[in-house]
Amino acid sequence: MKVYLKYKKEIADDTLLFGFDSPDEALSYTPGQYACLKLPLKYPDEKGPERYFSIVNPAGQDRSIEIATRISGTGFKQILAGMQSGDAAKITKIGGKFILPQDVAKEIVMVAGGVGITPFKCMLADLVLKEEKRRVTLLYSNKNKANTAFYDELSQMAPAGYLVNAYFVMTRDESWPGPRGRMNARFIADNIPGYAKRYFMVAGPPNFVGGISQVLEELGISDVRLEKFFGY
Ligand SMILES: Cc1cc2nc3c(=O)[nH]c(=O)nc-3n(C[C@H](O)[C@H](O)[C@H](O)COP(=O)(O)OP(=O)(O)OC[C@H]3O[C@@H](n4cnc5c(N)ncnc54)[C@H](O)[C@@H]3O)c2cc1C
């Protein structure tokens, strides 16, 4: 389906959010799913004109779709970053099984590495929109605060009752007053009471997701869903 850029904005260092409109067709998705975005390639890109992006905005805003990404030097990202309001692109597919469990009683731990926050932002914004409170804890790892997309919105969610707790963990920020370093087994055991029985959802670059899934295995946690952002 054809979509048109409505707005773009910087949401963290080197990280842009893009809002597209789909005037001709309604978009249907479940929070956590991805869209495959196809751009008219003006510069060469060895991986071609399409990339998958988790949808950021909650379902129900049926003619608009937001995605967010780290901008780099690939042809695709350069064209995306240079798009102007009204420019056309295509969504060639919407899909994915990385969605909230149907059982609303499950105690969920969302673990995001960098831009891997996108599917969780969608799920959480959808819960806020529906005023549905579930027991969700967020563990969100970034290099530093300037690199942390959606920091303000996410840090308001625990006080508003949409998160049990949010841990912003920085790997390279000496001045960060909160937790620092890589999330390891000790960090999870110390901060997530009853972790063995929680439902873990992990999203981000493959290295991050692979590392966390090893940590969860070490801790004997088996109820785990993974979303690897292949391409990073
Ligand atoms: C289901 C699914 C959902 C996805 N959702 C998103 C999404 O919401 N947002 C998004 O940005 N991408 C998402 N991706 C990945 C996306 O499709 C691209 O593959 C990715 O953005 C890389 O884009 P690029 O090929 O233009 O290369 P680049 O952006 O240039 O990235 C490729 C290279 O840059 C380096 N790199 C740059 N940033 C990082 C980083 N943060 N961590 C590790 N290495 C890095 C690595 O060396 C890597 O090889 C998703 C992928 C899948 C499969």
CSV table of C-alpha atoms and ligand atoms in Angstrom, one decimal:
chain,number,residue,atom,x,y,z
A,1,MET,CA,0.0,0.0,0.0
A,2,LYS,CA,1.1,3.5,-0.7
A,3,VAL,CA,2.0,5.8,2.2
A,4,TYR,CA,3.1,9.4,2.4
A,5,LEU,CA,5.5,11.0,4.8
A,6,LYS,CA,3.6,13.3,7.2
A,7,TYR,CA,6.4,14.2,9.6
A,8,LYS,CA,9.8,13.2,10.9
A,9,LYS,CA,11.5,14.2,14.1
A,10,GLU,CA,14.7,13.5,16.0
A,11,ILE,CA,13.8,11.4,19.1
A,12,ALA,CA,17.4,10.7,20.3
A,13,ASP,CA,21.0,11.0,19.0
A,14,ASP,CA,21.0,9.8,15.4
A,15,THR,CA,17.5,8.4,15.8
A,16,LEU,CA,14.6,9.6,13.8
A,17,LEU,CA,10.9,8.9,14.0
A,18,PHE,CA,8.9,8.9,10.8
A,19,GLY,CA,5.1,9.3,10.6
A,20,PHE,CA,3.4,8.1,7.4
A,21,ASP,CA,-0.2,8.5,6.3
A,22,SER,CA,-2.1,5.9,4.3
A,23,PRO,CA,-4.9,7.8,2.8
A,24,ASP,CA,-6.2,5.0,0.5
A,25,GLU,CA,-6.2,2.0,2.7
A,26,ALA,CA,-6.7,1.4,6.4
A,27,LEU,CA,-3.8,-0.2,8.2
A,28,SER,CA,-4.5,-3.1,10.4
A,29,TYR,CA,-2.0,-4.5,12.9
A,30,THR,CA,-1.5,-5.7,16.5
A,31,PRO,CA,1.0,-3.7,18.7
A,32,GLY,CA,4.4,-5.4,18.4
A,33,GLN,CA,4.1,-6.2,14.7
A,34,TYR,CA,6.4,-4.9,12.0
A,35,ALA,CA,5.9,-3.2,8.7
A,36,CYS,CA,8.1,-3.7,5.7
A,37,LEU,CA,8.9,-0.3,4.2
A,38,LYS,CA,10.0,0.0,0.5
A,39,LEU,CA,11.6,3.2,-0.7
A,40,PRO,CA,12.4,4.4,-4.2
A,41,LEU,CA,16.2,3.9,-4.2
A,42,LYS,CA,18.0,7.0,-5.5
A,43,TYR,CA,21.4,5.7,-4.3
A,44,PRO,CA,22.7,2.1,-4.4
A,45,ASP,CA,22.1,-0.1,-1.4
A,46,GLU,CA,23.4,-3.7,-1.4
A,47,LYS,CA,20.5,-4.9,0.8
A,48,GLY,CA,17.9,-3.5,-1.6
A,49,PRO,CA,15.0,-1.1,-1.2
A,50,GLU,CA,13.2,-2.7,1.7
A,51,ARG,CA,13.6,-2.9,5.5
A,52,TYR,CA,11.5,-4.2,8.4
A,53,PHE,CA,10.6,-1.8,11.1
A,54,SER,CA,8.5,-2.4,14.2
A,55,ILE,CA,5.5,-0.1,14.3
A,56,VAL,CA,5.7,2.5,17.0
A,57,ASN,CA,2.3,4.1,17.2
A,58,PRO,CA,-0.7,2.2,18.9
A,59,ALA,CA,-3.2,0.5,16.7
A,60,GLY,CA,-6.5,2.3,16.2
A,61,GLN,CA,-5.0,5.3,14.5
A,62,ASP,CA,-5.8,3.3,11.4
A,63,ARG,CA,-4.5,5.5,8.6
A,64,SER,CA,-1.2,6.4,10.1
A,65,ILE,CA,1.9,4.5,10.9
A,66,GLU,CA,5.1,5.5,12.8
A,67,ILE,CA,8.5,3.9,12.7
A,68,ALA,CA,11.8,4.8,14.3
A,69,THR,CA,15.4,4.0,13.4
A,70,ARG,CA,19.0,4.8,13.9
A,71,ILE,CA,20.3,6.7,10.9
A,72,SER,CA,23.4,5.4,9.2
A,73,GLY,CA,25.2,5.7,5.9
A,74,THR,CA,23.4,3.0,3.9
A,75,GLY,CA,21.6,4.1,0.8
A,76,PHE,CA,18.2,3.1,2.3
A,77,LYS,CA,18.8,5.1,5.5
A,78,GLN,CA,20.1,8.1,3.6
A,79,ILE,CA,17.0,8.2,1.4
A,80,LEU,CA,14.7,7.7,4.4
A,81,ALA,CA,16.4,10.5,6.4
A,82,GLY,CA,16.2,12.9,3.4
A,83,MET,CA,12.4,12.3,2.8
A,84,GLN,CA,10.2,15.4,2.8
A,85,SER,CA,6.6,15.8,3.9
A,86,GLY,CA,4.4,14.4,1.1
A,87,ASP,CA,7.1,12.0,-0.3
A,88,ALA,CA,5.7,8.6,-1.2
A,89,ALA,CA,6.9,5.1,0.0
A,90,LYS,CA,5.3,1.7,0.2
A,91,ILE,CA,4.4,-0.7,3.0
A,92,THR,CA,4.7,-4.1,1.3
A,93,LYS,CA,3.9,-6.3,4.3
A,94,ILE,CA,2.7,-6.1,7.9
A,95,GLY,CA,3.3,-9.1,10.2
A,96,GLY,CA,5.0,-10.7,13.1
A,97,LYS,CA,4.2,-12.7,16.2
A,98,PHE,CA,6.0,-10.5,18.8
A,99,ILE,CA,2.8,-9.4,20.6
A,100,LEU,CA,1.6,-9.2,24.2
A,101,PRO,CA,0.3,-12.5,25.6
A,102,GLN,CA,-3.4,-13.0,25.7
A,103,ASP,CA,-3.3,-13.9,29.3
A,104,VAL,CA,-3.6,-10.5,31.0
A,105,ALA,CA,-2.5,-11.9,34.3
A,106,LYS,CA,1.0,-12.7,33.1
A,107,GLU,CA,3.8,-10.7,34.7
A,108,ILE,CA,5.8,-9.3,31.8
A,109,VAL,CA,9.4,-8.1,31.6
A,110,MET,CA,10.2,-6.2,28.5
A,111,VAL,CA,13.9,-6.0,27.7
A,112,ALA,CA,14.9,-3.6,25.0
A,113,GLY,CA,18.3,-2.9,23.5
A,114,GLY,CA,18.5,0.5,21.9
A,115,VAL,CA,16.1,0.9,19.1
A,116,GLY,CA,14.6,-2.4,20.1
A,117,ILE,CA,12.3,-0.3,22.3
A,118,THR,CA,10.0,0.3,19.2
A,119,PRO,CA,7.6,-2.7,19.6
A,120,PHE,CA,7.4,-2.1,23.3
A,121,LYS,CA,6.6,1.6,22.8
A,122,CYS,CA,3.7,0.5,20.6
A,123,MET,CA,2.4,-2.1,23.1
A,124,LEU,CA,2.7,0.4,26.1
A,125,ALA,CA,1.1,3.3,24.2
A,126,ASP,CA,-1.7,1.0,23.2
A,127,LEU,CA,-2.3,0.0,26.9
A,128,VAL,CA,-2.3,3.7,27.8
A,129,LEU,CA,-4.8,4.4,25.0
A,130,LYS,CA,-7.1,1.6,26.3
A,131,GLU,CA,-6.5,2.5,29.9
A,132,GLU,CA,-5.5,-1.1,30.5
A,133,LYS,CA,-3.1,-1.7,33.3
A,134,ARG,CA,-1.0,-4.9,33.2
A,135,ARG,CA,2.0,-5.9,35.4
A,136,VAL,CA,4.9,-4.9,33.1
A,137,THR,CA,8.5,-4.1,34.0
A,138,LEU,CA,10.7,-2.4,31.5
A,139,LEU,CA,14.5,-3.0,31.3
A,140,TYR,CA,15.9,-0.6,28.6
A,141,SER,CA,19.6,-0.5,27.7
A,142,ASN,CA,21.4,2.3,25.8
A,143,LYS,CA,24.8,3.8,25.5
A,144,ASN,CA,23.8,7.0,27.3
A,145,LYS,CA,20.8,9.1,28.0
A,146,ALA,CA,21.1,11.2,24.8
A,147,ASN,CA,20.8,7.9,22.9
A,148,THR,CA,17.7,6.8,24.7
A,149,ALA,CA,14.6,7.1,22.5
A,150,PHE,CA,11.2,7.9,24.2
A,151,TYR,CA,12.9,8.5,27.6
A,152,ASP,CA,10.4,11.1,28.8
A,153,GLU,CA,7.3,9.2,27.8
A,154,LEU,CA,8.6,5.9,29.2
A,155,SER,CA,9.7,7.4,32.5
A,156,GLN,CA,6.2,8.7,33.1
A,157,MET,CA,4.6,5.3,32.7
A,158,ALA,CA,5.5,3.8,36.1
A,159,PRO,CA,4.2,6.8,38.1
A,160,ALA,CA,1.0,6.6,36.0
A,161,GLY,CA,0.6,2.9,36.8
A,162,TYR,CA,1.2,1.5,33.3
A,163,LEU,CA,4.6,0.0,34.3
A,164,VAL,CA,5.5,-1.7,37.6
A,165,ASN,CA,8.9,-0.2,37.2
A,166,ALA,CA,11.3,1.1,34.5
A,167,TYR,CA,15.0,0.6,34.6
A,168,PHE,CA,17.1,2.7,32.2
A,169,VAL,CA,20.5,1.0,32.0
A,170,MET,CA,23.4,2.9,30.4
A,171,THR,CA,26.4,1.0,29.1
A,172,ARG,CA,28.7,4.1,28.4
A,173,ASP,CA,27.5,7.0,30.6
A,174,GLU,CA,29.7,7.7,33.6
A,175,SER,CA,27.4,10.5,34.8
A,176,TRP,CA,24.3,8.3,34.8
A,177,PRO,CA,22.9,8.1,38.3
A,178,GLY,CA,21.0,4.9,37.6
A,179,PRO,CA,22.2,1.4,36.7
A,180,ARG,CA,25.2,1.2,34.4
A,181,GLY,CA,27.0,-1.5,32.4
A,182,ARG,CA,25.6,-4.6,30.6
A,183,MET,CA,22.5,-6.3,31.9
A,184,ASN,CA,23.7,-9.5,33.4
A,185,ALA,CA,22.2,-12.3,35.4
A,186,ARG,CA,22.9,-10.6,38.7
A,187,PHE,CA,21.2,-7.4,37.5
A,188,ILE,CA,18.0,-9.4,36.6
A,189,ALA,CA,18.1,-11.5,39.8
A,190,ASP,CA,18.5,-8.4,42.0
A,191,ASN,CA,15.8,-6.3,40.3
A,192,ILE,CA,13.1,-8.7,39.2
A,193,PRO,CA,11.5,-10.5,42.1
A,194,GLY,CA,10.2,-13.9,41.1
A,195,TYR,CA,12.0,-13.7,37.8
A,196,ALA,CA,11.8,-17.4,37.1
A,197,LYS,CA,8.0,-17.2,36.7
A,198,ARG,CA,7.9,-14.0,34.6
A,199,TYR,CA,7.2,-13.7,30.9
A,200,PHE,CA,10.2,-12.2,29.2
A,201,MET,CA,10.0,-10.3,25.9
A,202,VAL,CA,13.4,-9.2,24.4
A,203,ALA,CA,13.9,-7.0,21.3
A,204,GLY,CA,16.8,-5.3,19.7
A,205,PRO,CA,19.9,-5.9,17.5
A,206,PRO,CA,20.7,-9.7,17.2
A,207,ASN,CA,23.8,-9.4,19.4
A,208,PHE,CA,21.9,-7.8,22.2
A,209,VAL,CA,19.0,-10.3,22.0
A,210,GLY,CA,21.4,-13.2,21.8
A,211,GLY,CA,23.3,-12.0,24.9
A,212,ILE,CA,20.1,-11.5,27.0
A,213,SER,CA,18.7,-14.8,25.9
A,214,GLN,CA,21.9,-16.5,27.3
A,215,VAL,CA,21.5,-14.6,30.5
A,216,LEU,CA,17.9,-15.7,30.8
A,217,GLU,CA,18.9,-19.3,30.1
A,218,GLU,CA,21.5,-19.1,32.8
A,219,LEU,CA,18.8,-18.0,35.3
A,220,GLY,CA,16.6,-20.9,34.3
A,221,ILE,CA,13.9,-18.6,32.7
A,222,SER,CA,12.0,-20.4,30.0
A,223,ASP,CA,9.0,-18.2,29.2
A,224,VAL,CA,10.8,-16.0,26.7
A,225,ARG,CA,9.9,-14.4,23.4
A,226,LEU,CA,12.6,-12.9,21.2
A,227,GLU,CA,12.5,-10.3,18.4
A,228,LYS,CA,15.8,-10.0,16.6
A,229,PHE,CA,16.3,-6.9,14.5
A,230,PHE,CA,18.1,-8.7,11.7
A,231,GLY,CA,20.1,-6.2,9.6
A,232,TYR,CA,22.0,-4.7,12.5
B,1,LIG,C1,11.2,-7.9,12.9
B,1,LIG,C2,12.2,-6.7,12.7
B,1,LIG,C3,11.9,-5.5,13.2
B,1,LIG,C4,12.8,-4.4,13.1
B,1,LIG,N1,12.5,-3.2,13.6
B,1,LIG,C5,13.4,-2.2,13.5
B,1,LIG,C6,13.1,-0.9,14.1
B,1,LIG,O1,12.0,-0.7,14.7
B,1,LIG,N2,14.0,0.0,14.0
B,1,LIG,C7,15.2,-0.2,13.3
B,1,LIG,O2,16.0,0.7,13.3
B,1,LIG,N3,15.5,-1.3,12.8
B,1,LIG,C8,14.6,-2.4,12.8
B,1,LIG,N4,14.9,-3.6,12.3
B,1,LIG,C9,16.2,-3.7,11.5
B,1,LIG,C10,16.0,-3.0,10.1
B,1,LIG,O3,15.2,-3.8,9.3
B,1,LIG,C11,17.4,-2.8,9.5
B,1,LIG,O4,17.9,-4.1,9.1
B,1,LIG,C12,18.3,-2.0,10.4
B,1,LIG,O5,17.7,-0.8,10.7
B,1,LIG,C13,19.7,-1.8,9.7
B,1,LIG,O6,19.5,-1.0,8.6
B,1,LIG,P1,20.6,-0.8,7.4
B,1,LIG,O7,20.6,-2.1,6.7
B,1,LIG,O8,20.2,0.3,6.6
B,1,LIG,O9,22.0,-0.7,8.1
B,1,LIG,P2,22.6,0.2,9.2
B,1,LIG,O10,21.6,1.1,9.9
B,1,LIG,O11,23.8,0.8,8.6
B,1,LIG,O12,23.1,-0.9,10.3
B,1,LIG,C14,23.9,-2.0,9.9
B,1,LIG,C15,25.3,-1.9,10.5
B,1,LIG,O13,25.4,-0.7,11.3
B,1,LIG,C16,26.0,-1.1,12.6
B,1,LIG,N5,25.0,-0.6,13.6
B,1,LIG,C17,24.4,0.6,13.6
B,1,LIG,N6,23.6,0.8,14.6
B,1,LIG,C18,23.7,-0.3,15.4
B,1,LIG,C19,23.1,-0.7,16.6
B,1,LIG,N7,22.3,0.1,17.3
B,1,LIG,N8,23.5,-1.9,17.2
B,1,LIG,C20,24.3,-2.7,16.5
B,1,LIG,N9,24.9,-2.4,15.3
B,1,LIG,C21,24.6,-1.2,14.8
B,1,LIG,C22,26.3,-2.5,12.5
B,1,LIG,O14,27.7,-2.6,12.2
B,1,LIG,C23,25.5,-3.1,11.4
B,1,LIG,O15,26.1,-4.1,10.7
B,1,LIG,C24,14.0,-4.6,12.4
B,1,LIG,C25,14.3,-5.9,11.8
B,1,LIG,C26,13.4,-6.9,12.0
B,1,LIG,C27,13.7,-8.3,11.3
